[in-house]
């Protein structure tokens, strides 16, 4: 028999998922695929069956970081993740300042004022399906946030410069007990059948598999090396873009998606 607490928990979860389509419509009316959350809906929709990535910011965000978050939401459309935003108001009823306090963005003895917003926000949190939520402190760019969600939420994103078929082969290659020789053989055959830019991208997946056989932790060490160079800011933009494409492809080996 279920306890009354279990019945209550089940009813709450059911209510949350009934609300999600409605909130999605609201999101479409505002920014595509961004669900507006508040102190009532945040607890209903986070920490459930679908992971969530939530921004805390002023009511009407603007600027480069706001545009990057919009682009992230568009990239995540169709993926099993909620992209949400909590608008914090400094006027009227000062909505959601209680949430800012709950997550440590506001002291308990002071209300946030307009002048505080640029100094404190935006902030971002990841809510997994199980376990404690965590703050995201990485770069506020589409690539960085997408890679973060790919790793933490284990969801599939078709990152720029990647090929889904080869992301799947990469996931197969790093599975425990995988027949790496067979996967590599299949990858080479698939790469040979491609043309143009896709052929070049596929060739990198193949080279990565071959490199890893020489050095077991090559995927991670090469990813770290490329990220360090990209972050150093001393390379030409075209070179940096090429390195980012390699990082995107390597992410299929470092953080294989559960959806593939």
mmCIF file of C-alpha atoms in Angstrom:
data_model
loop_
_atom_site.group_PDB
_atom_site.id
_atom_site.type_symbol
_atom_site.label_atom_id
_atom_site.label_comp_id
_atom_site.label_asym_id
_atom_site.label_seq_id
_atom_site.Cartn_x
_atom_site.Cartn_y
_atom_site.Cartn_z
ATOM 1 C CA UNK A 1 0.000 0.000 0.000
ATOM 2 C CA UNK A 2 1.166 3.506 -0.772
ATOM 3 C CA UNK A 3 1.463 5.979 2.053
ATOM 4 C CA UNK A 4 -0.308 9.321 1.872
ATOM 5 C CA UNK A 5 3.096 10.942 1.292
ATOM 6 C CA UNK A 6 3.697 8.687 -1.711
ATOM 7 C CA UNK A 7 0.250 9.505 -3.104
ATOM 8 C CA UNK A 8 0.991 13.209 -2.624
ATOM 9 C CA UNK A 9 4.373 12.905 -4.347
ATOM 10 C CA UNK A 10 2.816 11.069 -7.284
ATOM 11 C CA UNK A 11 0.050 13.625 -7.605
ATOM 12 C CA UNK A 12 2.582 16.459 -7.564
ATOM 13 C CA UNK A 13 4.668 14.824 -10.299
ATOM 14 C CA UNK A 14 1.560 14.209 -12.395
ATOM 15 C CA UNK A 15 0.511 17.827 -11.991
ATOM 16 C CA UNK A 16 3.999 18.972 -13.040
ATOM 17 C CA UNK A 17 3.879 17.071 -16.314
ATOM 18 C CA UNK A 18 0.370 18.311 -17.036
ATOM 19 C CA UNK A 19 1.687 21.840 -16.617
ATOM 20 C CA UNK A 20 4.685 21.373 -18.900
ATOM 21 C CA UNK A 21 2.820 21.621 -22.248
ATOM 22 C CA UNK A 22 1.120 24.797 -21.046
ATOM 23 C CA UNK A 23 4.407 26.282 -19.958
ATOM 24 C CA UNK A 24 5.919 25.312 -23.294
ATOM 25 C CA UNK A 25 3.262 27.386 -25.032
ATOM 26 C CA UNK A 26 4.150 30.306 -22.776
ATOM 27 C CA UNK A 27 7.777 29.753 -23.682
ATOM 28 C CA UNK A 28 6.975 29.904 -27.385
ATOM 29 C CA UNK A 29 5.174 33.185 -26.817
ATOM 30 C CA UNK A 30 8.314 34.596 -25.170
ATOM 31 C CA UNK A 31 11.644 33.035 -26.193
ATOM 32 C CA UNK A 32 11.584 29.777 -28.141
ATOM 33 C CA UNK A 33 11.987 26.680 -25.946
ATOM 34 C CA UNK A 34 12.676 28.683 -22.765
ATOM 35 C CA UNK A 35 10.177 27.866 -19.997
ATOM 36 C CA UNK A 36 9.392 30.686 -17.580
ATOM 37 C CA UNK A 37 9.639 29.411 -14.002
ATOM 38 C CA UNK A 38 8.781 30.907 -10.618
ATOM 39 C CA UNK A 39 8.738 29.864 -6.972
ATOM 40 C CA UNK A 40 5.770 27.578 -7.652
ATOM 41 C CA UNK A 41 6.700 25.891 -10.927
ATOM 42 C CA UNK A 42 10.438 25.518 -10.303
ATOM 43 C CA UNK A 43 9.926 22.840 -7.661
ATOM 44 C CA UNK A 44 7.306 21.096 -9.796
ATOM 45 C CA UNK A 45 9.461 20.770 -12.895
ATOM 46 C CA UNK A 46 13.013 20.275 -11.612
ATOM 47 C CA UNK A 47 14.556 17.165 -10.103
ATOM 48 C CA UNK A 48 11.975 14.964 -11.864
ATOM 49 C CA UNK A 49 12.218 12.673 -14.879
ATOM 50 C CA UNK A 50 13.853 15.260 -17.149
ATOM 51 C CA UNK A 51 16.991 17.267 -16.252
ATOM 52 C CA UNK A 52 16.758 21.051 -16.289
ATOM 53 C CA UNK A 53 19.150 23.918 -16.954
ATOM 54 C CA UNK A 54 17.859 27.138 -15.417
ATOM 55 C CA UNK A 55 18.942 30.757 -15.698
ATOM 56 C CA UNK A 56 18.371 33.241 -12.871
ATOM 57 C CA UNK A 57 18.322 36.807 -14.155
ATOM 58 C CA UNK A 58 16.382 40.041 -14.375
ATOM 59 C CA UNK A 59 12.829 39.937 -15.751
ATOM 60 C CA UNK A 60 13.872 40.904 -19.255
ATOM 61 C CA UNK A 61 17.477 39.836 -19.895
ATOM 62 C CA UNK A 62 19.486 41.405 -22.694
ATOM 63 C CA UNK A 63 23.004 41.403 -24.074
ATOM 64 C CA UNK A 64 25.420 38.735 -25.312
ATOM 65 C CA UNK A 65 24.726 36.266 -22.513
ATOM 66 C CA UNK A 66 20.979 36.510 -23.073
ATOM 67 C CA UNK A 67 21.465 35.850 -26.783
ATOM 68 C CA UNK A 68 23.713 32.871 -26.013
ATOM 69 C CA UNK A 69 21.028 31.409 -23.738
ATOM 70 C CA UNK A 70 18.392 31.849 -26.440
ATOM 71 C CA UNK A 71 20.657 30.066 -28.908
ATOM 72 C CA UNK A 72 21.208 27.252 -26.391
ATOM 73 C CA UNK A 73 17.437 26.822 -26.045
ATOM 74 C CA UNK A 74 17.067 26.597 -29.818
ATOM 75 C CA UNK A 75 19.863 24.023 -29.985
ATOM 76 C CA UNK A 76 18.187 21.990 -27.236
ATOM 77 C CA UNK A 77 14.775 21.902 -28.927
ATOM 78 C CA UNK A 78 13.666 18.283 -29.044
ATOM 79 C CA UNK A 79 16.297 17.109 -26.549
ATOM 80 C CA UNK A 80 15.250 15.621 -23.209
ATOM 81 C CA UNK A 81 16.113 18.667 -21.131
ATOM 82 C CA UNK A 82 14.142 21.632 -19.796
ATOM 83 C CA UNK A 83 15.680 25.031 -20.522
ATOM 84 C CA UNK A 84 14.135 27.409 -18.011
ATOM 85 C CA UNK A 85 14.476 30.931 -16.740
ATOM 86 C CA UNK A 86 13.592 32.561 -13.426
ATOM 87 C CA UNK A 87 12.934 36.274 -13.744
ATOM 88 C CA UNK A 88 13.868 38.188 -10.603
ATOM 89 C CA UNK A 89 12.085 41.466 -10.116
ATOM 90 C CA UNK A 90 13.346 44.499 -8.183
ATOM 91 C CA UNK A 91 10.069 46.412 -8.294
ATOM 92 C CA UNK A 92 6.446 45.891 -7.265
ATOM 93 C CA UNK A 93 6.078 42.552 -5.495
ATOM 94 C CA UNK A 94 9.747 41.779 -6.206
ATOM 95 C CA UNK A 95 8.940 38.378 -7.637
ATOM 96 C CA UNK A 96 11.261 35.421 -7.094
ATOM 97 C CA UNK A 97 13.643 37.191 -4.770
ATOM 98 C CA UNK A 98 12.919 34.285 -2.402
ATOM 99 C CA UNK A 99 14.441 31.941 -4.996
ATOM 100 C CA UNK A 100 17.477 34.182 -5.303
ATOM 101 C CA UNK A 101 17.900 33.905 -1.544
ATOM 102 C CA UNK A 102 17.351 30.132 -1.567
ATOM 103 C CA UNK A 103 20.221 29.586 -3.975
ATOM 104 C CA UNK A 104 22.571 32.036 -2.297
ATOM 105 C CA UNK A 105 22.270 34.904 -4.764
ATOM 106 C CA UNK A 106 20.726 37.272 -2.240
ATOM 107 C CA UNK A 107 21.431 37.882 1.480
ATOM 108 C CA UNK A 108 18.489 37.252 3.808
ATOM 109 C CA UNK A 109 18.643 40.741 5.325
ATOM 110 C CA UNK A 110 18.584 42.745 2.084
ATOM 111 C CA UNK A 111 16.256 43.028 -0.879
ATOM 112 C CA UNK A 112 17.818 43.166 -4.307
ATOM 113 C CA UNK A 113 17.738 46.518 -6.036
ATOM 114 C CA UNK A 114 18.044 47.369 -9.709
ATOM 115 C CA UNK A 115 21.701 48.318 -9.205
ATOM 116 C CA UNK A 116 22.458 44.804 -7.906
ATOM 117 C CA UNK A 117 21.349 42.957 -11.010
ATOM 118 C CA UNK A 118 24.360 43.468 -13.278
ATOM 119 C CA UNK A 119 26.761 42.617 -10.433
ATOM 120 C CA UNK A 120 25.078 39.343 -9.419
ATOM 121 C CA UNK A 121 23.278 37.975 -12.467
ATOM 122 C CA UNK A 122 22.877 36.057 -14.688
ATOM 123 C CA UNK A 123 23.477 32.807 -12.788
ATOM 124 C CA UNK A 124 22.838 29.291 -14.021
ATOM 125 C CA UNK A 125 21.979 26.010 -12.290
ATOM 126 C CA UNK A 126 21.731 22.433 -13.462
ATOM 127 C CA UNK A 127 19.022 20.252 -11.895
ATOM 128 C CA UNK A 128 19.684 16.540 -12.550
ATOM 129 C CA UNK A 129 16.972 13.896 -12.386
ATOM 130 C CA UNK A 130 18.593 12.599 -9.218
ATOM 131 C CA UNK A 131 20.901 14.268 -6.744
ATOM 132 C CA UNK A 132 21.629 17.833 -5.747
ATOM 133 C CA UNK A 133 21.444 20.743 -8.152
ATOM 134 C CA UNK A 134 24.699 22.493 -8.996
ATOM 135 C CA UNK A 135 25.781 25.891 -10.235
ATOM 136 C CA UNK A 136 27.193 26.244 -13.721
ATOM 137 C CA UNK A 137 30.244 28.499 -13.675
ATOM 138 C CA UNK A 138 31.629 27.930 -17.165
ATOM 139 C CA UNK A 139 31.658 30.324 -20.114
ATOM 140 C CA UNK A 140 28.254 31.632 -21.189
ATOM 141 C CA UNK A 141 28.528 30.542 -24.794
ATOM 142 C CA UNK A 142 26.394 28.129 -26.798
ATOM 143 C CA UNK A 143 29.257 25.680 -27.294
ATOM 144 C CA UNK A 144 30.354 25.651 -23.650
ATOM 145 C CA UNK A 145 26.841 25.274 -22.216
ATOM 146 C CA UNK A 146 25.926 22.609 -24.767
ATOM 147 C CA UNK A 147 29.033 20.587 -23.973
ATOM 148 C CA UNK A 148 28.264 20.939 -20.261
ATOM 149 C CA UNK A 149 24.730 19.612 -20.707
ATOM 150 C CA UNK A 150 25.941 16.833 -22.953
ATOM 151 C CA UNK A 151 28.279 15.723 -20.164
ATOM 152 C CA UNK A 152 26.060 16.259 -17.118
ATOM 153 C CA UNK A 153 22.644 15.423 -18.553
ATOM 154 C CA UNK A 154 23.913 12.654 -20.871
ATOM 155 C CA UNK A 155 21.671 13.913 -23.651
ATOM 156 C CA UNK A 156 22.410 14.038 -27.340
ATOM 157 C CA UNK A 157 23.115 17.324 -29.064
ATOM 158 C CA UNK A 158 24.096 17.495 -32.695
ATOM 159 C CA UNK A 159 27.010 19.838 -32.100
ATOM 160 C CA UNK A 160 28.487 21.899 -34.897
ATOM 161 C CA UNK A 161 30.850 19.830 -37.013
ATOM 162 C CA UNK A 162 29.632 16.476 -35.685
ATOM 163 C CA UNK A 163 27.865 13.604 -37.451
ATOM 164 C CA UNK A 164 25.239 11.653 -35.544
ATOM 165 C CA UNK A 165 26.252 8.303 -37.099
ATOM 166 C CA UNK A 166 29.835 8.848 -35.946
ATOM 167 C CA UNK A 167 28.776 10.095 -32.520
ATOM 168 C CA UNK A 168 27.018 6.730 -32.209
ATOM 169 C CA UNK A 169 30.165 4.902 -33.333
ATOM 170 C CA UNK A 170 32.166 6.914 -30.809
ATOM 171 C CA UNK A 171 29.756 5.903 -28.035
ATOM 172 C CA UNK A 172 30.055 2.276 -29.133
ATOM 173 C CA UNK A 173 33.863 2.532 -29.215
ATOM 174 C CA UNK A 174 34.158 3.615 -25.560
ATOM 175 C CA UNK A 175 31.592 1.182 -24.156
ATOM 176 C CA UNK A 176 32.954 -1.246 -21.613
ATOM 177 C CA UNK A 177 33.842 -4.502 -23.325
ATOM 178 C CA UNK A 178 33.480 -3.016 -26.814
ATOM 179 C CA UNK A 179 35.116 -4.719 -29.798
ATOM 180 C CA UNK A 180 37.128 -1.626 -30.689
ATOM 181 C CA UNK A 181 38.663 -3.192 -33.786
ATOM 182 C CA UNK A 182 35.213 -3.931 -35.182
ATOM 183 C CA UNK A 183 33.908 -0.429 -34.394
ATOM 184 C CA UNK A 184 36.988 1.131 -35.992
ATOM 185 C CA UNK A 185 36.504 -1.034 -39.087
ATOM 186 C CA UNK A 186 32.872 0.102 -39.350
ATOM 187 C CA UNK A 187 33.895 3.740 -38.866
ATOM 188 C CA UNK A 188 36.462 3.540 -41.667
ATOM 189 C CA UNK A 189 33.912 1.980 -44.030
ATOM 190 C CA UNK A 190 31.316 4.654 -43.180
ATOM 191 C CA UNK A 191 33.882 7.432 -43.634
ATOM 192 C CA UNK A 192 34.910 6.122 -47.045
ATOM 193 C CA UNK A 193 31.310 6.416 -48.222
ATOM 194 C CA UNK A 194 31.096 10.140 -47.443
ATOM 195 C CA UNK A 195 32.120 13.207 -49.427
ATOM 196 C CA UNK A 196 33.129 16.807 -48.791
ATOM 197 C CA UNK A 197 33.025 18.325 -45.329
ATOM 198 C CA UNK A 198 31.352 15.251 -43.838
ATOM 199 C CA UNK A 199 34.203 13.075 -45.083
ATOM 200 C CA UNK A 200 36.737 15.364 -43.382
ATOM 201 C CA UNK A 201 34.743 15.294 -40.134
ATOM 202 C CA UNK A 202 34.398 11.511 -40.268
ATOM 203 C CA UNK A 203 38.139 11.155 -40.831
ATOM 204 C CA UNK A 204 38.762 12.939 -37.527
ATOM 205 C CA UNK A 205 36.599 10.430 -35.628
ATOM 206 C CA UNK A 206 38.618 7.624 -37.221
ATOM 207 C CA UNK A 207 41.963 9.261 -36.352
ATOM 208 C CA UNK A 208 40.757 9.779 -32.787
ATOM 209 C CA UNK A 209 39.933 6.082 -32.441
ATOM 210 C CA UNK A 210 43.378 5.169 -33.786
ATOM 211 C CA UNK A 211 45.139 7.637 -31.466
ATOM 212 C CA UNK A 212 43.328 6.238 -28.425
ATOM 213 C CA UNK A 213 44.733 2.801 -29.155
ATOM 214 C CA UNK A 214 48.225 4.261 -28.780
ATOM 215 C CA UNK A 215 47.306 6.087 -25.556
ATOM 216 C CA UNK A 216 44.262 5.024 -23.567
ATOM 217 C CA UNK A 217 43.302 8.438 -22.135
ATOM 218 C CA UNK A 218 43.932 10.309 -25.400
ATOM 219 C CA UNK A 219 40.336 11.535 -25.788
ATOM 220 C CA UNK A 220 40.406 13.445 -22.508
ATOM 221 C CA UNK A 221 43.975 14.704 -22.698
ATOM 222 C CA UNK A 222 43.482 15.943 -26.261
ATOM 223 C CA UNK A 223 40.207 17.631 -25.301
ATOM 224 C CA UNK A 224 41.909 19.368 -22.369
ATOM 225 C CA UNK A 225 44.812 20.434 -24.592
ATOM 226 C CA UNK A 226 42.536 21.938 -27.228
ATOM 227 C CA UNK A 227 40.393 23.721 -24.649
ATOM 228 C CA UNK A 228 43.490 25.239 -23.077
ATOM 229 C CA UNK A 229 44.653 26.591 -26.426
ATOM 230 C CA UNK A 230 41.179 27.914 -27.284
ATOM 231 C CA UNK A 231 40.900 29.632 -23.905
ATOM 232 C CA UNK A 232 44.358 31.179 -24.232
ATOM 233 C CA UNK A 233 43.192 33.555 -26.934
ATOM 234 C CA UNK A 234 46.492 33.486 -28.825
ATOM 235 C CA UNK A 235 45.338 31.655 -31.941
ATOM 236 C CA UNK A 236 43.728 33.000 -35.099
ATOM 237 C CA UNK A 237 39.904 32.878 -35.176
ATOM 238 C CA UNK A 238 39.868 30.341 -38.025
ATOM 239 C CA UNK A 239 42.258 28.073 -36.121
ATOM 240 C CA UNK A 240 40.176 28.431 -32.976
ATOM 241 C CA UNK A 241 37.011 27.490 -34.872
ATOM 242 C CA UNK A 242 38.719 24.382 -36.249
ATOM 243 C CA UNK A 243 39.843 23.393 -32.744
ATOM 244 C CA UNK A 244 36.311 23.844 -31.410
ATOM 245 C CA UNK A 245 34.991 21.458 -34.057
ATOM 246 C CA UNK A 246 37.517 18.882 -32.876
ATOM 247 C CA UNK A 247 36.432 19.385 -29.258
ATOM 248 C CA UNK A 248 32.824 18.893 -30.325
ATOM 249 C CA UNK A 249 33.672 15.598 -32.032
ATOM 250 C CA UNK A 250 35.786 14.397 -29.119
ATOM 251 C CA UNK A 251 32.888 15.028 -26.747
ATOM 252 C CA UNK A 252 31.161 11.988 -28.269
ATOM 253 C CA UNK A 253 33.985 9.877 -26.825
ATOM 254 C CA UNK A 254 34.428 11.770 -23.537
ATOM 255 C CA UNK A 255 30.720 12.156 -22.710
ATOM 256 C CA UNK A 256 28.770 9.627 -24.808
ATOM 257 C CA UNK A 257 25.032 10.258 -24.856
ATOM 258 C CA UNK A 258 22.623 7.787 -23.289
ATOM 259 C CA UNK A 259 20.219 8.567 -26.156
ATOM 260 C CA UNK A 260 22.434 7.091 -28.886
#
